[in-house]
PDB file of C-alpha atoms in Angstrom:
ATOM      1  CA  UNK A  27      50.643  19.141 -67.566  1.00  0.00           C
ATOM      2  CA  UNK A  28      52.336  17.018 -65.212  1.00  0.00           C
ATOM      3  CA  UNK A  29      50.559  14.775 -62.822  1.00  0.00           C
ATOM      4  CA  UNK A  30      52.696  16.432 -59.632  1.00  0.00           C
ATOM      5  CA  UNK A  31      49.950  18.626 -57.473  1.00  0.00           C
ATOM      6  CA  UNK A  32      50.613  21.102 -54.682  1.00  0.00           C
ATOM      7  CA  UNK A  33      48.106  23.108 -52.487  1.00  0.00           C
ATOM      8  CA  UNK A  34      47.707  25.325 -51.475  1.00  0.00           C
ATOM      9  CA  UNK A  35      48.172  27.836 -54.915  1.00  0.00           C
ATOM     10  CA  UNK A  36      48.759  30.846 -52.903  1.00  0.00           C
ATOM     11  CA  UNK A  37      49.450  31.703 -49.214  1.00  0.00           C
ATOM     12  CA  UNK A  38      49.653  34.856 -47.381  1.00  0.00           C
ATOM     13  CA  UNK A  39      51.725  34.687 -44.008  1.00  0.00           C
ATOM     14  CA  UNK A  40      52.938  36.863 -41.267  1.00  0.00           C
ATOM     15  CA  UNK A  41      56.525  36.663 -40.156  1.00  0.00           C
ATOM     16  CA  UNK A  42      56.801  34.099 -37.760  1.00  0.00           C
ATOM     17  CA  UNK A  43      54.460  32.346 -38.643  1.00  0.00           C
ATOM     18  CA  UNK A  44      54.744  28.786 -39.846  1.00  0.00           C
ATOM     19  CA  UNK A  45      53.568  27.307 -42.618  1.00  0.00           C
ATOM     20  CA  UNK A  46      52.626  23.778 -44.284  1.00  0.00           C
ATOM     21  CA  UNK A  47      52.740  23.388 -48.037  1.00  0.00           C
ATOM     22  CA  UNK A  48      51.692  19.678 -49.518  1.00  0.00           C
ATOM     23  CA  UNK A  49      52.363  17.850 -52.893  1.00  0.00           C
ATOM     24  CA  UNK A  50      51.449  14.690 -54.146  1.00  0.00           C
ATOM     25  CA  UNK A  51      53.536  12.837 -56.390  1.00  0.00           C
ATOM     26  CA  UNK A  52      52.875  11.726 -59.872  1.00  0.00           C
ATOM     27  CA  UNK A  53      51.603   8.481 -60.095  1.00  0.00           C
ATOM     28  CA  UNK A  54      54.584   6.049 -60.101  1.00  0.00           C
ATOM     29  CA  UNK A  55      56.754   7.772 -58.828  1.00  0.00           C
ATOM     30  CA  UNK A  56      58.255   7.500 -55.287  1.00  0.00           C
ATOM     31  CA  UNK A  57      60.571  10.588 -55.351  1.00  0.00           C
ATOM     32  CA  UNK A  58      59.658  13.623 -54.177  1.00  0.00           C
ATOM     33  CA  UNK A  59      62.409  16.961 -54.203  1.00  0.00           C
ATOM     34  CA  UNK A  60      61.114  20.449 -53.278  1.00  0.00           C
ATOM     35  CA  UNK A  61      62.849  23.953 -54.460  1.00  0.00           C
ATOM     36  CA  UNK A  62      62.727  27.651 -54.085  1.00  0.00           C
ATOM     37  CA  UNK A  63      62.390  29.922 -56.574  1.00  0.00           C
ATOM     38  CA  UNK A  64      62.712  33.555 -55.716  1.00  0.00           C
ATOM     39  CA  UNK A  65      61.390  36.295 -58.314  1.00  0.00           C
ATOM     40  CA  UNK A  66      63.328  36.347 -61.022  1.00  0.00           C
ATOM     41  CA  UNK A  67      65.502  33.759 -60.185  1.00  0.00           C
ATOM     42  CA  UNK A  68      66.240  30.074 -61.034  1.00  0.00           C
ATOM     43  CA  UNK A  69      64.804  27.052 -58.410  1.00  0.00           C
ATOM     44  CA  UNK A  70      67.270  26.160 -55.441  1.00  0.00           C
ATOM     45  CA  UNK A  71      67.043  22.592 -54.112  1.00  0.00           C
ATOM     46  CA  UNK A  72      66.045  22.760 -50.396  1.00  0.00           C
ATOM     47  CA  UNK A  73      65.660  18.430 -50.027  1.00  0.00           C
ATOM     48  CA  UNK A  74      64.548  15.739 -51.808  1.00  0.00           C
ATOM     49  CA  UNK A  75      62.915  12.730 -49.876  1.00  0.00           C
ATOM     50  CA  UNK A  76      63.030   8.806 -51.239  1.00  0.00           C
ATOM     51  CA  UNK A  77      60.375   6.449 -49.516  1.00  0.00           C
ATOM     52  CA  UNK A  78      59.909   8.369 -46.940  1.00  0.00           C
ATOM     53  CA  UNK A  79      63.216   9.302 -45.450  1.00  0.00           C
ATOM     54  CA  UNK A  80      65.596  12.587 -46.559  1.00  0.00           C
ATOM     55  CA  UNK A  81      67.738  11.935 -49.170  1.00  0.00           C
ATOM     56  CA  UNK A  82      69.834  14.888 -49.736  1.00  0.00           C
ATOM     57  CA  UNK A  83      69.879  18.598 -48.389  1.00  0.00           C
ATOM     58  CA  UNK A  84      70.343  21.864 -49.827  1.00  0.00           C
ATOM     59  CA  UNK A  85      71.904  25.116 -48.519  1.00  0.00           C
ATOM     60  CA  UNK A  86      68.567  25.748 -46.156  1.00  0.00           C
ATOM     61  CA  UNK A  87      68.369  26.665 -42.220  1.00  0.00           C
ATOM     62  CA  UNK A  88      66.661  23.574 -40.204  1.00  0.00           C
ATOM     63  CA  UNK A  89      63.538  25.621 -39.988  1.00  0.00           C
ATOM     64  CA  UNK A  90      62.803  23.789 -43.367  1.00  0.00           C
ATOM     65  CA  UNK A  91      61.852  20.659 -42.541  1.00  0.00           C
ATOM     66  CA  UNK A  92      59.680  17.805 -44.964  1.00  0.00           C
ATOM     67  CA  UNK A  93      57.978  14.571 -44.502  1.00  0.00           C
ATOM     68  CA  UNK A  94      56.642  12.034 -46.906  1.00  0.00           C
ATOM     69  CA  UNK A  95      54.086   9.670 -46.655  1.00  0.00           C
ATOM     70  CA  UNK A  96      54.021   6.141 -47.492  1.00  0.00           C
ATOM     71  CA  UNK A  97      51.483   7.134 -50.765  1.00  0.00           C
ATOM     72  CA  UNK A  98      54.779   8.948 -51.479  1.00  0.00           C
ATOM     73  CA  UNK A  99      53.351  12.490 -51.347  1.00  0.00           C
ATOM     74  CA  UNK A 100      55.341  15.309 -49.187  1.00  0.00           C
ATOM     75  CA  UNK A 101      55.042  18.135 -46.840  1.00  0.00           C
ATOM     76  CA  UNK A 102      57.329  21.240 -46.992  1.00  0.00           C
ATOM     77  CA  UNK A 103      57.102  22.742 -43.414  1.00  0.00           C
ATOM     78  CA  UNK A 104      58.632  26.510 -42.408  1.00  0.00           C
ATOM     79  CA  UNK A 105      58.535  27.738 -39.268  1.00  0.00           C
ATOM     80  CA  UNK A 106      59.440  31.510 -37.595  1.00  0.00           C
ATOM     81  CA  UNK A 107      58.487  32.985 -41.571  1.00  0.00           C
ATOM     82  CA  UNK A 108      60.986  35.201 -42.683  1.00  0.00           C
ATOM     83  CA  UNK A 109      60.483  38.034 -44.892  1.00  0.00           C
ATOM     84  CA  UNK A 110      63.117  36.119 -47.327  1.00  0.00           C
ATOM     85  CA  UNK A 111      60.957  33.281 -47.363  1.00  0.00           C
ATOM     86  CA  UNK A 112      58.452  35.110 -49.894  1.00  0.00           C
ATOM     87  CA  UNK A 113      58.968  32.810 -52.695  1.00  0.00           C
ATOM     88  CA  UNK A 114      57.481  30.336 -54.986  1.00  0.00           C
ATOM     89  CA  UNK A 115      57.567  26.911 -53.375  1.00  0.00           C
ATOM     90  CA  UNK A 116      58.109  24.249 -56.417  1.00  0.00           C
ATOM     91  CA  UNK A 117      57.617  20.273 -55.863  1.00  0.00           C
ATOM     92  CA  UNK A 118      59.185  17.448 -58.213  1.00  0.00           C
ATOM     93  CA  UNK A 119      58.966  14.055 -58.385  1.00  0.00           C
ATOM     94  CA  UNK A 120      60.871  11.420 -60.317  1.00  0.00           C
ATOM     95  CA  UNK A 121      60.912   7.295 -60.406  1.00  0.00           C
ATOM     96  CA  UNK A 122      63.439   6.477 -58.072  1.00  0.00           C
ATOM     97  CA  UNK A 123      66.899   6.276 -59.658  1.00  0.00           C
ATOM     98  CA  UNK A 124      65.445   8.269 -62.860  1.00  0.00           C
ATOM     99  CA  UNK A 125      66.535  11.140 -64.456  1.00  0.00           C
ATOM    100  CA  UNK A 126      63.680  13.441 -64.715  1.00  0.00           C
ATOM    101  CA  UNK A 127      62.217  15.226 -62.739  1.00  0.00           C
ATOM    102  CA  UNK A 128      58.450  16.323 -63.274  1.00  0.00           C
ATOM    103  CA  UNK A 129      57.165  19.759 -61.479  1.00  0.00           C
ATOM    104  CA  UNK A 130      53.807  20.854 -60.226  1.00  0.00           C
ATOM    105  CA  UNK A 131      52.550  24.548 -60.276  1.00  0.00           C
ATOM    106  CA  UNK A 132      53.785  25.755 -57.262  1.00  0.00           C
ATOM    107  CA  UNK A 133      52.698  27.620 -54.127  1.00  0.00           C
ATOM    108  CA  UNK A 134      53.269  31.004 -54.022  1.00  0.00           C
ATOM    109  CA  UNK A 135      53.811  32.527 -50.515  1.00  0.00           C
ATOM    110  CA  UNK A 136      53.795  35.606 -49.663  1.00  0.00           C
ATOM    111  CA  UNK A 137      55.094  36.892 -46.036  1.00  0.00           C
ATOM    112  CA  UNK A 138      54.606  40.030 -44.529  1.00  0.00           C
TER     113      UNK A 138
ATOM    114  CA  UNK B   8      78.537  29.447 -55.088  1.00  0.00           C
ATOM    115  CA  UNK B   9      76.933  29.372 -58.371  1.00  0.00           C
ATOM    116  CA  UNK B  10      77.558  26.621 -60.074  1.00  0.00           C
ATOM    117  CA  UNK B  11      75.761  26.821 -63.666  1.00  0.00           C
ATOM    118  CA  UNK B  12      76.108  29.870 -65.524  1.00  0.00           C
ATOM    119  CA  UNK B  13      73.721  31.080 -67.861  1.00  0.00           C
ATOM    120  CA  UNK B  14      73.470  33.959 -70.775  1.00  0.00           C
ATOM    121  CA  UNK B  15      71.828  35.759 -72.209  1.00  0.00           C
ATOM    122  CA  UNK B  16      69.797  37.256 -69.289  1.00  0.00           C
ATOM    123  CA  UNK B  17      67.134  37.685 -71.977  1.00  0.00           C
ATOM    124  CA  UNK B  18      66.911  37.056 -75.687  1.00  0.00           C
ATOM    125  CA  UNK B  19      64.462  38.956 -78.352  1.00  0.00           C
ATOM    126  CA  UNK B  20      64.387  37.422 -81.901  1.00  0.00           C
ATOM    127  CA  UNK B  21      61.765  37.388 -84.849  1.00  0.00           C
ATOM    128  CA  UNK B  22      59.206  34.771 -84.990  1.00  0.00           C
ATOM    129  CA  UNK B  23      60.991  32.638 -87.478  1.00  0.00           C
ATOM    130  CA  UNK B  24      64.854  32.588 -86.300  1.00  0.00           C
ATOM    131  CA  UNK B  25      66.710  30.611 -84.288  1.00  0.00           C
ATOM    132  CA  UNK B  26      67.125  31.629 -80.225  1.00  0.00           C
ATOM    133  CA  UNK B  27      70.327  30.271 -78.706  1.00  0.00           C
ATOM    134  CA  UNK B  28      70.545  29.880 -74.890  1.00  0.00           C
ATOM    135  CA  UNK B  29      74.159  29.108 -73.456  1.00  0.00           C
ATOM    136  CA  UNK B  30      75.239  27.153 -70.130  1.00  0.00           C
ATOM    137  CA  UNK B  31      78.625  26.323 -68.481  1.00  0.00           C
ATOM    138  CA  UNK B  32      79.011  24.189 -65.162  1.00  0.00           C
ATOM    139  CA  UNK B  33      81.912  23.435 -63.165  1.00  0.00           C
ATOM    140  CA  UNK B  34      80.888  20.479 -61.064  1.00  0.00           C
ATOM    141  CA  UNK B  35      82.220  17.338 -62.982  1.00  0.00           C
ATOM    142  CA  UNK B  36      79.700  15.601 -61.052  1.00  0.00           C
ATOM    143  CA  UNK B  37      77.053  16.389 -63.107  1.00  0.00           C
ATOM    144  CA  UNK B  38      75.362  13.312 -64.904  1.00  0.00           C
ATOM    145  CA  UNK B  39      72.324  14.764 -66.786  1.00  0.00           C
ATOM    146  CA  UNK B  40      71.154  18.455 -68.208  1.00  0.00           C
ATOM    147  CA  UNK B  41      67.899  19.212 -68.667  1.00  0.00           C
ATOM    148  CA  UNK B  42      66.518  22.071 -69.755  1.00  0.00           C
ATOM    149  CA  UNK B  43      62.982  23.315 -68.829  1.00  0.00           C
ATOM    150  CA  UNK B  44      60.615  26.395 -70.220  1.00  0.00           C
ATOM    151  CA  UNK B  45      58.462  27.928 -67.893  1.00  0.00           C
ATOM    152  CA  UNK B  46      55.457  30.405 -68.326  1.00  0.00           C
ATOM    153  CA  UNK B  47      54.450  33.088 -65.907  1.00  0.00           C
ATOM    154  CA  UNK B  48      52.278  31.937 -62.913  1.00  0.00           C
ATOM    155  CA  UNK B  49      53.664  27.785 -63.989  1.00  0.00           C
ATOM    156  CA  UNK B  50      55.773  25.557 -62.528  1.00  0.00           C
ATOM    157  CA  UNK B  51      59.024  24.636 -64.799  1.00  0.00           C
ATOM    158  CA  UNK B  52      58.288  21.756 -67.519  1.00  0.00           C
ATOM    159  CA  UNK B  53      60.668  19.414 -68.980  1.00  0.00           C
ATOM    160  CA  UNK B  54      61.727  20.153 -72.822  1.00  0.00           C
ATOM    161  CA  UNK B  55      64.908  18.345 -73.252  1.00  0.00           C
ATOM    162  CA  UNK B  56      67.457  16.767 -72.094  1.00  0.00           C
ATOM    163  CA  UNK B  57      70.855  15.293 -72.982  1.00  0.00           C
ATOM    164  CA  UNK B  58      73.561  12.903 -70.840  1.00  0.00           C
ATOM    165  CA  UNK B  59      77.451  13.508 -71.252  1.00  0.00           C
ATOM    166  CA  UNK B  60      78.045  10.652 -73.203  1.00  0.00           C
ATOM    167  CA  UNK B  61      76.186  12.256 -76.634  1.00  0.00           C
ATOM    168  CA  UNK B  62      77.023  15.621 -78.250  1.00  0.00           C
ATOM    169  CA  UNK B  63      73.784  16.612 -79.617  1.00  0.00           C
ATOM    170  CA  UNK B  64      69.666  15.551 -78.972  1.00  0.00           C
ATOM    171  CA  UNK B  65      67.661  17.229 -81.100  1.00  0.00           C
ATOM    172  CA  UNK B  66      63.592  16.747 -80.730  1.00  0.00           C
ATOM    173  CA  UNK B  67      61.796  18.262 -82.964  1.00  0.00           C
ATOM    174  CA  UNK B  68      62.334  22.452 -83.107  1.00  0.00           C
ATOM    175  CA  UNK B  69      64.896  21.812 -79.892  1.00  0.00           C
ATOM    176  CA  UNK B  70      68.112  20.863 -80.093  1.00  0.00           C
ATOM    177  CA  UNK B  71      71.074  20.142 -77.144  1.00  0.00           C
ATOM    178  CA  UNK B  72      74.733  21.248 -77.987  1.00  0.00           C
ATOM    179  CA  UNK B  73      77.045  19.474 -75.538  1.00  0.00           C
ATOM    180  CA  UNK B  74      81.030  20.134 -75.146  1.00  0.00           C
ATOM    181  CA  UNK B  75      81.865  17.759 -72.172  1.00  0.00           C
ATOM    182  CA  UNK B  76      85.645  19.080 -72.466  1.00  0.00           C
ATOM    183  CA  UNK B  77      84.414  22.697 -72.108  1.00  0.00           C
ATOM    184  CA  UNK B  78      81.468  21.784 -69.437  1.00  0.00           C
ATOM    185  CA  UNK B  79      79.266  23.652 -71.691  1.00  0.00           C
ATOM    186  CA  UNK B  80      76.067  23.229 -73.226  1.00  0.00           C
ATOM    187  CA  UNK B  81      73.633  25.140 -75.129  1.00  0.00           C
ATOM    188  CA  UNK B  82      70.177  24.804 -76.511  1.00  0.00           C
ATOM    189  CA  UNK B  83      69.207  25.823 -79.939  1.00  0.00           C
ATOM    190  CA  UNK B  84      65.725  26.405 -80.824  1.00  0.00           C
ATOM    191  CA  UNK B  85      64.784  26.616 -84.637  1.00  0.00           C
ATOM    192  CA  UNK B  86      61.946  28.468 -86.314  1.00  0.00           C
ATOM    193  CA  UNK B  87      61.466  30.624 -82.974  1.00  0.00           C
ATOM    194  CA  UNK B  88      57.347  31.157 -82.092  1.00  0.00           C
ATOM    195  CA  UNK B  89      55.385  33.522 -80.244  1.00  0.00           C
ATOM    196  CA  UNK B  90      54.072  30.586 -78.043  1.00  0.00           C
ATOM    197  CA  UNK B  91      57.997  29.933 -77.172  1.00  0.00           C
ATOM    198  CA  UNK B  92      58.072  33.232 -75.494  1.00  0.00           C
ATOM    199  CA  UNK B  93      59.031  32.238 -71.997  1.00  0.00           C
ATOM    200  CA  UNK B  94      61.358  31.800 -69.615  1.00  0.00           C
ATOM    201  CA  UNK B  95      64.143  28.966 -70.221  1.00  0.00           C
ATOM    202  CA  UNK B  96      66.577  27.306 -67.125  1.00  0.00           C
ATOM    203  CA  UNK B  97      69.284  24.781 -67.955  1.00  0.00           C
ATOM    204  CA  UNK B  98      69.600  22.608 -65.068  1.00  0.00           C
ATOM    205  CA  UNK B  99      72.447  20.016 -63.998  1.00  0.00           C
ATOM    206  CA  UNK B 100      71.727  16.913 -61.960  1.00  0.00           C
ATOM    207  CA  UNK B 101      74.123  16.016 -59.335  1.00  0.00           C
ATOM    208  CA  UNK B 102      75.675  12.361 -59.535  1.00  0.00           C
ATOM    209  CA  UNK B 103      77.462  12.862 -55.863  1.00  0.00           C
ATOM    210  CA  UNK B 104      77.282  11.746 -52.872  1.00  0.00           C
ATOM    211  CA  UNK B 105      74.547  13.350 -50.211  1.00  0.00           C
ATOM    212  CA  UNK B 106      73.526  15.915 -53.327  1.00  0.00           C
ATOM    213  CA  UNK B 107      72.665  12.702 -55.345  1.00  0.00           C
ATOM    214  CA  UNK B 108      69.945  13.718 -58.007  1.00  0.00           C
ATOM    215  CA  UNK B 109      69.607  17.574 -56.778  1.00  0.00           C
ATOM    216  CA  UNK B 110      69.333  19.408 -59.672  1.00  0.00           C
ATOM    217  CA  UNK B 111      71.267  23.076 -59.679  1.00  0.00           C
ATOM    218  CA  UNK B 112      69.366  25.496 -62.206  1.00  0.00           C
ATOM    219  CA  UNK B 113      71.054  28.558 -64.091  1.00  0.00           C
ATOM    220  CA  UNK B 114      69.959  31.739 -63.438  1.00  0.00           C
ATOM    221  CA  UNK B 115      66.952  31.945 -66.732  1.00  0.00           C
ATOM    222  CA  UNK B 116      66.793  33.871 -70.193  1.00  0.00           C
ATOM    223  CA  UNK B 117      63.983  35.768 -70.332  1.00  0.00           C
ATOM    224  CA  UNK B 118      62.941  34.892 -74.420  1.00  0.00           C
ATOM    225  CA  UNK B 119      60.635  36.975 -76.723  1.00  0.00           C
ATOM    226  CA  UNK B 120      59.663  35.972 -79.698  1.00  0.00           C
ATOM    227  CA  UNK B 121      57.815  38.955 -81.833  1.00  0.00           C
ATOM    228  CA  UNK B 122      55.260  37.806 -84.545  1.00  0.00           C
TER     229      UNK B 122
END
């Protein structure tokens, strides 16, 4: 187990909607990256974020947007919830200028 | 554009052999490949990973294969287990510019390993 937590587990939304998903770093580390991972499918970078500022962007519509907090954990936000966005929702974090990268479990959202 | 292949789509072998998972990339970019196993309802953990500059890393039952000229790599895993039954992703870091340290996954082989 990794020390990289996300909440909430699992999410049911309506399309729309917008939604808030939350991570907290493992200890040490001050850089945070979230992903997508579709059923069936591998994890696609949407951002990563480096004391507190965006450090790199993915192939994702500005309705993704992210923050990160000076304690170094992060906030994935979606707004107007497509059906597409059903998905789970994976946060990493690294040492700054390392190579790996350390995942939590994952949220799992669901929109209907 | 997808930018790390992998094969097989899934893999079945008898507890005891050897499971091979293969990965090609085009990006010469790419400064680090990790690959990571991941279990229904988990998030993706770290196994192994290997740099450009070496040809092989084994750790223990895992081993990296890496052909820098080819932009291929491949992981090797000996005396297969039940408990490796799972779903493996290679993964390449990007080195470049505004993707710097975004890591681009392959699509996952689907591995089952009967007793």
């Amino acid at each position: 187990e990794t020390g990289v937590t996300q909440s909430p587990t699992h999410l049911i939304k309506t399309r729309g909607q917008q939604v808030t998903l939350r991570c907290s770093s493992q200890s040490g580390h001050n850089t945070v990256s979230w992903y997508q991972q579709a059923l069936g499918q591998g994890p696609q970078f949407i951002f990563q974020y480096y004391r507190e500022e965006e450090n790199g962007r993915g192939n994702f519509p500005p309705r993704f947007s992210g923050l990160q907090f000076p304690n170094y954990s992060s906030e994935l936000n979606v707004n107007a919830l497509e059906l597409d966005d059903s998905a789970l929702y994976l946060c990493a974090s690294n040492r700054g200028g390392a190579y790996e990268q350390y995942f939590g479990p994952g949220t799992r959202l669901t929109v209907t | 554009q997808q930018q790390v292949k992998q094969s097989p789509q899934s893999l079945i072998v008898q507890k005891g052999g050897i499971s091979i998972i293969n990965c090609a990339y085009e990006n010469t970019a790419f400064d680090y490949f990790p690959w990571y196993q991941q279990f229904p309802g988990k998030g993706p953990a770290l196994l192994i990973a290997i740099r450009p500059d070496v040809s092989e890393k084994k750790e223990g039952r895992f081993t990296i294969s890496f052909n820098k000229s080819a932009k291929q790599f491949s992981l090797h895993i000996m005396d297969s287990q039940p408990g490796d039954s799972a779903t493996y992703f290679c993964a390449a870091r990007d080195a470049g510019g505004t993707s710097y340290g975004k890591l681009t996954f392959g699509q996952g082989t689907i591995l089952t390993v009967h007793p």
